[in-house]
């Protein structure tokens, strides 16, 4: 799937032609520079490596890699396949790659929630009552196994632990607006990540 790299600006809402208020996310998409062209002869597959958002300082390897494309080192680099047009090293792809009314898949890293208990992390209901001898057990996980058999905790047992900060893809989000002069893409609904988080947008 062809696509571009973007940065989440934030959320807002707009009215459609029928007067319905729709929640939407504003994303700064591109311009992305082609930093490498993968070919079947050399790499075994065809793809474009795109770079987004200039880096102020970078290691020599990153600077040398970007110099081949006639640009500077980028903060975010990703590969995409399936472009209908042919691009060469150093070409720039803008947000006009997308059109209003299209459906896109957006992937990013979700907000980290830290160490969370079973009620927030897995939706447990807790003990369910505060009386009959219960003491500080309202949000406890309860039993995690049987007794001398199986004498262990089964793999995958839902427990408290680190929540969030994982890669998440949201599929089939409709493109509501493409603002080419400001490199903005407005999609319906929400996307993973905090403000200024990097995203990959595929169609």
PDB file of C-alpha atoms in Angstrom:
ATOM      1  CA  UNK A   1       0.000   0.000   0.000  1.00  0.00           C
ATOM      2  CA  UNK A   2       1.356   3.396  -0.967  1.00  0.00           C
ATOM      3  CA  UNK A   3       1.421   6.091   1.667  1.00  0.00           C
ATOM      4  CA  UNK A   4       3.195   8.971   3.380  1.00  0.00           C
ATOM      5  CA  UNK A   5       4.557   9.942   6.793  1.00  0.00           C
ATOM      6  CA  UNK A   6       2.808  12.556   8.894  1.00  0.00           C
ATOM      7  CA  UNK A   7       2.620  14.211  12.276  1.00  0.00           C
ATOM      8  CA  UNK A   8      -0.496  14.411  14.449  1.00  0.00           C
ATOM      9  CA  UNK A   9      -1.508  18.025  15.073  1.00  0.00           C
ATOM     10  CA  UNK A  10      -4.642  17.452  17.157  1.00  0.00           C
ATOM     11  CA  UNK A  11      -8.373  16.904  17.053  1.00  0.00           C
ATOM     12  CA  UNK A  12     -11.273  19.165  16.150  1.00  0.00           C
ATOM     13  CA  UNK A  13     -14.753  18.830  14.663  1.00  0.00           C
ATOM     14  CA  UNK A  14     -16.341  20.051  11.435  1.00  0.00           C
ATOM     15  CA  UNK A  15     -19.863  20.077  10.009  1.00  0.00           C
ATOM     16  CA  UNK A  16     -20.729  18.088   6.897  1.00  0.00           C
ATOM     17  CA  UNK A  17     -23.141  19.190   4.169  1.00  0.00           C
ATOM     18  CA  UNK A  18     -26.096  17.838   6.173  1.00  0.00           C
ATOM     19  CA  UNK A  19     -25.151  19.816   9.265  1.00  0.00           C
ATOM     20  CA  UNK A  20     -23.859  16.811  11.212  1.00  0.00           C
ATOM     21  CA  UNK A  21     -20.954  17.523  13.567  1.00  0.00           C
ATOM     22  CA  UNK A  22     -18.108  15.074  12.906  1.00  0.00           C
ATOM     23  CA  UNK A  23     -15.037  14.543  15.116  1.00  0.00           C
ATOM     24  CA  UNK A  24     -11.846  14.620  13.072  1.00  0.00           C
ATOM     25  CA  UNK A  25      -8.059  14.615  13.374  1.00  0.00           C
ATOM     26  CA  UNK A  26      -5.745  17.096  11.695  1.00  0.00           C
ATOM     27  CA  UNK A  27      -2.473  15.589  10.438  1.00  0.00           C
ATOM     28  CA  UNK A  28       0.506  17.345   8.880  1.00  0.00           C
ATOM     29  CA  UNK A  29       1.438  15.055   5.986  1.00  0.00           C
ATOM     30  CA  UNK A  30       4.659  15.497   4.066  1.00  0.00           C
ATOM     31  CA  UNK A  31       6.313  16.769   2.074  1.00  0.00           C
ATOM     32  CA  UNK A  32       8.213  13.465   2.100  1.00  0.00           C
ATOM     33  CA  UNK A  33      11.510  13.033   0.272  1.00  0.00           C
ATOM     34  CA  UNK A  34      12.451   9.763  -1.446  1.00  0.00           C
ATOM     35  CA  UNK A  35      15.654   8.852   0.427  1.00  0.00           C
ATOM     36  CA  UNK A  36      16.119   5.423  -1.166  1.00  0.00           C
ATOM     37  CA  UNK A  37      14.615   3.362  -3.991  1.00  0.00           C
ATOM     38  CA  UNK A  38      14.448  -0.390  -3.345  1.00  0.00           C
ATOM     39  CA  UNK A  39      14.627  -2.558  -6.479  1.00  0.00           C
ATOM     40  CA  UNK A  40      14.162  -6.260  -7.137  1.00  0.00           C
ATOM     41  CA  UNK A  41      17.607  -6.575  -8.649  1.00  0.00           C
ATOM     42  CA  UNK A  42      19.419  -5.221  -5.589  1.00  0.00           C
ATOM     43  CA  UNK A  43      17.050  -5.693  -2.640  1.00  0.00           C
ATOM     44  CA  UNK A  44      14.705  -8.466  -3.777  1.00  0.00           C
ATOM     45  CA  UNK A  45      11.596  -6.297  -3.575  1.00  0.00           C
ATOM     46  CA  UNK A  46      10.314  -2.949  -4.816  1.00  0.00           C
ATOM     47  CA  UNK A  47       9.612  -0.102  -2.406  1.00  0.00           C
ATOM     48  CA  UNK A  48      10.285   3.566  -1.695  1.00  0.00           C
ATOM     49  CA  UNK A  49      11.986   4.756   1.460  1.00  0.00           C
ATOM     50  CA  UNK A  50      10.560   8.141   2.467  1.00  0.00           C
ATOM     51  CA  UNK A  51      11.915  10.659   4.970  1.00  0.00           C
ATOM     52  CA  UNK A  52       9.933  13.298   6.863  1.00  0.00           C
ATOM     53  CA  UNK A  53      10.797  16.199   9.205  1.00  0.00           C
ATOM     54  CA  UNK A  54      14.350  17.562   9.048  1.00  0.00           C
ATOM     55  CA  UNK A  55      16.823  16.726  11.806  1.00  0.00           C
ATOM     56  CA  UNK A  56      18.954  19.544  13.218  1.00  0.00           C
ATOM     57  CA  UNK A  57      21.803  17.236  14.198  1.00  0.00           C
ATOM     58  CA  UNK A  58      22.411  13.687  13.000  1.00  0.00           C
ATOM     59  CA  UNK A  59      25.099  11.021  12.948  1.00  0.00           C
ATOM     60  CA  UNK A  60      27.407  10.890   9.934  1.00  0.00           C
ATOM     61  CA  UNK A  61      25.780   7.731   8.567  1.00  0.00           C
ATOM     62  CA  UNK A  62      22.350   9.391   8.451  1.00  0.00           C
ATOM     63  CA  UNK A  63      23.794  12.551   6.899  1.00  0.00           C
ATOM     64  CA  UNK A  64      25.587  10.551   4.211  1.00  0.00           C
ATOM     65  CA  UNK A  65      22.470   8.524   3.434  1.00  0.00           C
ATOM     66  CA  UNK A  66      20.379  11.682   3.021  1.00  0.00           C
ATOM     67  CA  UNK A  67      23.093  13.447   0.997  1.00  0.00           C
ATOM     68  CA  UNK A  68      22.671  10.883  -1.800  1.00  0.00           C
ATOM     69  CA  UNK A  69      19.086  12.121  -2.186  1.00  0.00           C
ATOM     70  CA  UNK A  70      20.169  15.760  -2.043  1.00  0.00           C
ATOM     71  CA  UNK A  71      18.468  16.441   1.293  1.00  0.00           C
ATOM     72  CA  UNK A  72      19.239  16.525   5.018  1.00  0.00           C
ATOM     73  CA  UNK A  73      18.818  13.747   7.589  1.00  0.00           C
ATOM     74  CA  UNK A  74      15.209  13.062   8.575  1.00  0.00           C
ATOM     75  CA  UNK A  75      13.617  12.375  11.958  1.00  0.00           C
ATOM     76  CA  UNK A  76      11.240   9.721  10.625  1.00  0.00           C
ATOM     77  CA  UNK A  77      11.980   7.245   7.825  1.00  0.00           C
ATOM     78  CA  UNK A  78       9.618   4.553   6.552  1.00  0.00           C
ATOM     79  CA  UNK A  79       9.178   2.295   3.521  1.00  0.00           C
ATOM     80  CA  UNK A  80       6.050   2.080   1.357  1.00  0.00           C
ATOM     81  CA  UNK A  81       5.133  -0.156  -1.560  1.00  0.00           C
ATOM     82  CA  UNK A  82       2.553  -0.027  -4.316  1.00  0.00           C
ATOM     83  CA  UNK A  83       3.030   3.466  -5.770  1.00  0.00           C
ATOM     84  CA  UNK A  84       1.360   3.776  -9.165  1.00  0.00           C
ATOM     85  CA  UNK A  85       3.678   6.614 -10.240  1.00  0.00           C
ATOM     86  CA  UNK A  86       7.407   6.079 -10.631  1.00  0.00           C
ATOM     87  CA  UNK A  87       9.639   8.174  -8.379  1.00  0.00           C
ATOM     88  CA  UNK A  88      13.400   8.547  -8.311  1.00  0.00           C
ATOM     89  CA  UNK A  89      15.879   9.413  -5.580  1.00  0.00           C
ATOM     90  CA  UNK A  90      15.364  12.923  -4.219  1.00  0.00           C
ATOM     91  CA  UNK A  91      11.779  13.350  -5.458  1.00  0.00           C
ATOM     92  CA  UNK A  92       9.250  14.988  -3.131  1.00  0.00           C
ATOM     93  CA  UNK A  93       5.757  13.587  -2.523  1.00  0.00           C
ATOM     94  CA  UNK A  94       3.130  15.887  -1.017  1.00  0.00           C
ATOM     95  CA  UNK A  95      -0.230  15.498   0.699  1.00  0.00           C
ATOM     96  CA  UNK A  96      -1.894  15.721  -2.736  1.00  0.00           C
ATOM     97  CA  UNK A  97      -1.132  12.000  -3.000  1.00  0.00           C
ATOM     98  CA  UNK A  98      -4.450  11.650  -1.134  1.00  0.00           C
ATOM     99  CA  UNK A  99      -7.893  12.811  -2.282  1.00  0.00           C
ATOM    100  CA  UNK A 100     -11.046  13.778  -0.406  1.00  0.00           C
ATOM    101  CA  UNK A 101     -13.438  10.875   0.090  1.00  0.00           C
ATOM    102  CA  UNK A 102     -10.718   8.197   0.089  1.00  0.00           C
ATOM    103  CA  UNK A 103     -10.308   5.743   2.946  1.00  0.00           C
ATOM    104  CA  UNK A 104      -6.899   5.436   4.602  1.00  0.00           C
ATOM    105  CA  UNK A 105      -5.202   3.275   7.230  1.00  0.00           C
ATOM    106  CA  UNK A 106      -3.222   5.149   9.867  1.00  0.00           C
ATOM    107  CA  UNK A 107      -0.624   3.536  12.136  1.00  0.00           C
ATOM    108  CA  UNK A 108       1.228   5.022  15.086  1.00  0.00           C
ATOM    109  CA  UNK A 109       2.344   4.406  18.653  1.00  0.00           C
ATOM    110  CA  UNK A 110      -0.447   4.745  21.221  1.00  0.00           C
ATOM    111  CA  UNK A 111      -0.161   6.915  24.309  1.00  0.00           C
ATOM    112  CA  UNK A 112       1.723   5.226  27.134  1.00  0.00           C
ATOM    113  CA  UNK A 113      -0.393   4.749  30.279  1.00  0.00           C
ATOM    114  CA  UNK A 114       2.296   3.356  32.563  1.00  0.00           C
ATOM    115  CA  UNK A 115       1.697   0.443  34.968  1.00  0.00           C
ATOM    116  CA  UNK A 116      -2.071  -0.069  35.267  1.00  0.00           C
ATOM    117  CA  UNK A 117      -4.303  -2.437  37.200  1.00  0.00           C
ATOM    118  CA  UNK A 118      -6.689  -5.031  35.813  1.00  0.00           C
ATOM    119  CA  UNK A 119      -9.784  -2.792  35.980  1.00  0.00           C
ATOM    120  CA  UNK A 120      -8.337  -0.172  33.638  1.00  0.00           C
ATOM    121  CA  UNK A 121      -6.131  -2.501  31.588  1.00  0.00           C
ATOM    122  CA  UNK A 122      -8.564  -5.385  30.988  1.00  0.00           C
ATOM    123  CA  UNK A 123     -11.950  -4.067  32.095  1.00  0.00           C
ATOM    124  CA  UNK A 124     -12.312  -6.268  35.183  1.00  0.00           C
ATOM    125  CA  UNK A 125     -15.263  -5.445  37.429  1.00  0.00           C
ATOM    126  CA  UNK A 126     -13.447  -5.836  40.725  1.00  0.00           C
ATOM    127  CA  UNK A 127     -14.916  -7.808  43.629  1.00  0.00           C
ATOM    128  CA  UNK A 128     -18.317  -6.267  43.031  1.00  0.00           C
ATOM    129  CA  UNK A 129     -19.326  -5.352  46.558  1.00  0.00           C
ATOM    130  CA  UNK A 130     -17.954  -3.413  49.472  1.00  0.00           C
ATOM    131  CA  UNK A 131     -19.631  -5.341  52.299  1.00  0.00           C
ATOM    132  CA  UNK A 132     -19.561  -8.924  53.680  1.00  0.00           C
ATOM    133  CA  UNK A 133     -16.046  -8.719  54.987  1.00  0.00           C
ATOM    134  CA  UNK A 134     -14.419  -7.169  51.917  1.00  0.00           C
ATOM    135  CA  UNK A 135     -11.542  -4.885  52.791  1.00  0.00           C
ATOM    136  CA  UNK A 136      -9.615  -2.894  50.158  1.00  0.00           C
ATOM    137  CA  UNK A 137     -10.474  -5.483  47.489  1.00  0.00           C
ATOM    138  CA  UNK A 138     -12.690  -3.481  45.138  1.00  0.00           C
ATOM    139  CA  UNK A 139     -10.169  -3.329  42.262  1.00  0.00           C
ATOM    140  CA  UNK A 140      -8.250  -6.540  43.020  1.00  0.00           C
ATOM    141  CA  UNK A 141      -7.621  -9.114  40.249  1.00  0.00           C
ATOM    142  CA  UNK A 142      -8.944 -12.103  42.232  1.00  0.00           C
ATOM    143  CA  UNK A 143      -7.740 -15.666  41.712  1.00  0.00           C
ATOM    144  CA  UNK A 144      -5.034 -16.314  39.113  1.00  0.00           C
ATOM    145  CA  UNK A 145      -5.135 -20.115  39.201  1.00  0.00           C
ATOM    146  CA  UNK A 146      -6.255 -23.304  40.963  1.00  0.00           C
ATOM    147  CA  UNK A 147      -4.293 -25.211  43.613  1.00  0.00           C
ATOM    148  CA  UNK A 148      -1.667 -27.988  43.586  1.00  0.00           C
ATOM    149  CA  UNK A 149      -2.818 -28.740  40.046  1.00  0.00           C
ATOM    150  CA  UNK A 150      -1.776 -27.177  37.698  1.00  0.00           C
ATOM    151  CA  UNK A 151       0.557 -25.601  40.300  1.00  0.00           C
ATOM    152  CA  UNK A 152       1.422 -22.775  37.949  1.00  0.00           C
ATOM    153  CA  UNK A 153      -0.087 -19.693  36.354  1.00  0.00           C
ATOM    154  CA  UNK A 154      -1.195 -20.208  32.755  1.00  0.00           C
ATOM    155  CA  UNK A 155       0.484 -18.131  30.071  1.00  0.00           C
ATOM    156  CA  UNK A 156      -1.556 -15.146  28.932  1.00  0.00           C
ATOM    157  CA  UNK A 157      -3.275 -14.673  32.319  1.00  0.00           C
ATOM    158  CA  UNK A 158      -4.635 -11.141  32.355  1.00  0.00           C
ATOM    159  CA  UNK A 159      -2.892  -9.194  35.095  1.00  0.00           C
ATOM    160  CA  UNK A 160      -1.761  -5.679  35.945  1.00  0.00           C
ATOM    161  CA  UNK A 161       1.138  -4.331  33.909  1.00  0.00           C
ATOM    162  CA  UNK A 162       2.417  -1.842  31.355  1.00  0.00           C
ATOM    163  CA  UNK A 163      -0.414  -0.388  29.281  1.00  0.00           C
ATOM    164  CA  UNK A 164      -0.204   1.547  26.012  1.00  0.00           C
ATOM    165  CA  UNK A 165       2.938   2.570  24.107  1.00  0.00           C
ATOM    166  CA  UNK A 166       2.355  -0.095  21.437  1.00  0.00           C
ATOM    167  CA  UNK A 167       1.934   0.137  17.662  1.00  0.00           C
ATOM    168  CA  UNK A 168      -1.723   0.547  16.702  1.00  0.00           C
ATOM    169  CA  UNK A 169      -3.305   0.716  13.243  1.00  0.00           C
ATOM    170  CA  UNK A 170      -6.738   2.275  12.675  1.00  0.00           C
ATOM    171  CA  UNK A 171      -8.277   1.232   9.376  1.00  0.00           C
ATOM    172  CA  UNK A 172     -10.752   2.800   6.959  1.00  0.00           C
ATOM    173  CA  UNK A 173     -10.706   6.415   8.109  1.00  0.00           C
ATOM    174  CA  UNK A 174     -12.355   8.722   5.584  1.00  0.00           C
ATOM    175  CA  UNK A 175     -10.417  11.713   4.272  1.00  0.00           C
ATOM    176  CA  UNK A 176     -12.587  14.776   4.853  1.00  0.00           C
ATOM    177  CA  UNK A 177     -10.245  17.510   3.615  1.00  0.00           C
ATOM    178  CA  UNK A 178      -6.906  17.934   1.889  1.00  0.00           C
ATOM    179  CA  UNK A 179      -5.332  21.364   2.476  1.00  0.00           C
ATOM    180  CA  UNK A 180      -2.424  21.248   0.033  1.00  0.00           C
ATOM    181  CA  UNK A 181      -0.994  24.730   0.711  1.00  0.00           C
ATOM    182  CA  UNK A 182      -0.532  23.889   4.415  1.00  0.00           C
ATOM    183  CA  UNK A 183       0.287  20.164   3.964  1.00  0.00           C
ATOM    184  CA  UNK A 184      -2.709  19.192   6.110  1.00  0.00           C
ATOM    185  CA  UNK A 185      -4.911  16.109   5.954  1.00  0.00           C
ATOM    186  CA  UNK A 186      -8.192  15.992   7.897  1.00  0.00           C
ATOM    187  CA  UNK A 187      -9.559  12.504   8.593  1.00  0.00           C
ATOM    188  CA  UNK A 188     -12.735  11.433  10.345  1.00  0.00           C
ATOM    189  CA  UNK A 189     -12.297   9.958  13.826  1.00  0.00           C
ATOM    190  CA  UNK A 190      -9.253   9.568  16.035  1.00  0.00           C
ATOM    191  CA  UNK A 191      -5.768   8.201  15.434  1.00  0.00           C
ATOM    192  CA  UNK A 192      -3.250   6.707  17.894  1.00  0.00           C
ATOM    193  CA  UNK A 193      -0.569   8.749  19.617  1.00  0.00           C
ATOM    194  CA  UNK A 194      -0.051  12.051  21.385  1.00  0.00           C
ATOM    195  CA  UNK A 195       0.169  15.444  19.707  1.00  0.00           C
ATOM    196  CA  UNK A 196       3.208  15.716  17.406  1.00  0.00           C
ATOM    197  CA  UNK A 197       3.453  11.906  17.237  1.00  0.00           C
ATOM    198  CA  UNK A 198       4.620  10.468  13.909  1.00  0.00           C
ATOM    199  CA  UNK A 199       2.135   8.472  11.849  1.00  0.00           C
ATOM    200  CA  UNK A 200       2.158   6.458   8.645  1.00  0.00           C
ATOM    201  CA  UNK A 201      -0.827   7.013   6.373  1.00  0.00           C
ATOM    202  CA  UNK A 202      -1.545   4.331   3.762  1.00  0.00           C
ATOM    203  CA  UNK A 203      -4.192   4.020   1.092  1.00  0.00           C
TER     204      UNK A 203
END
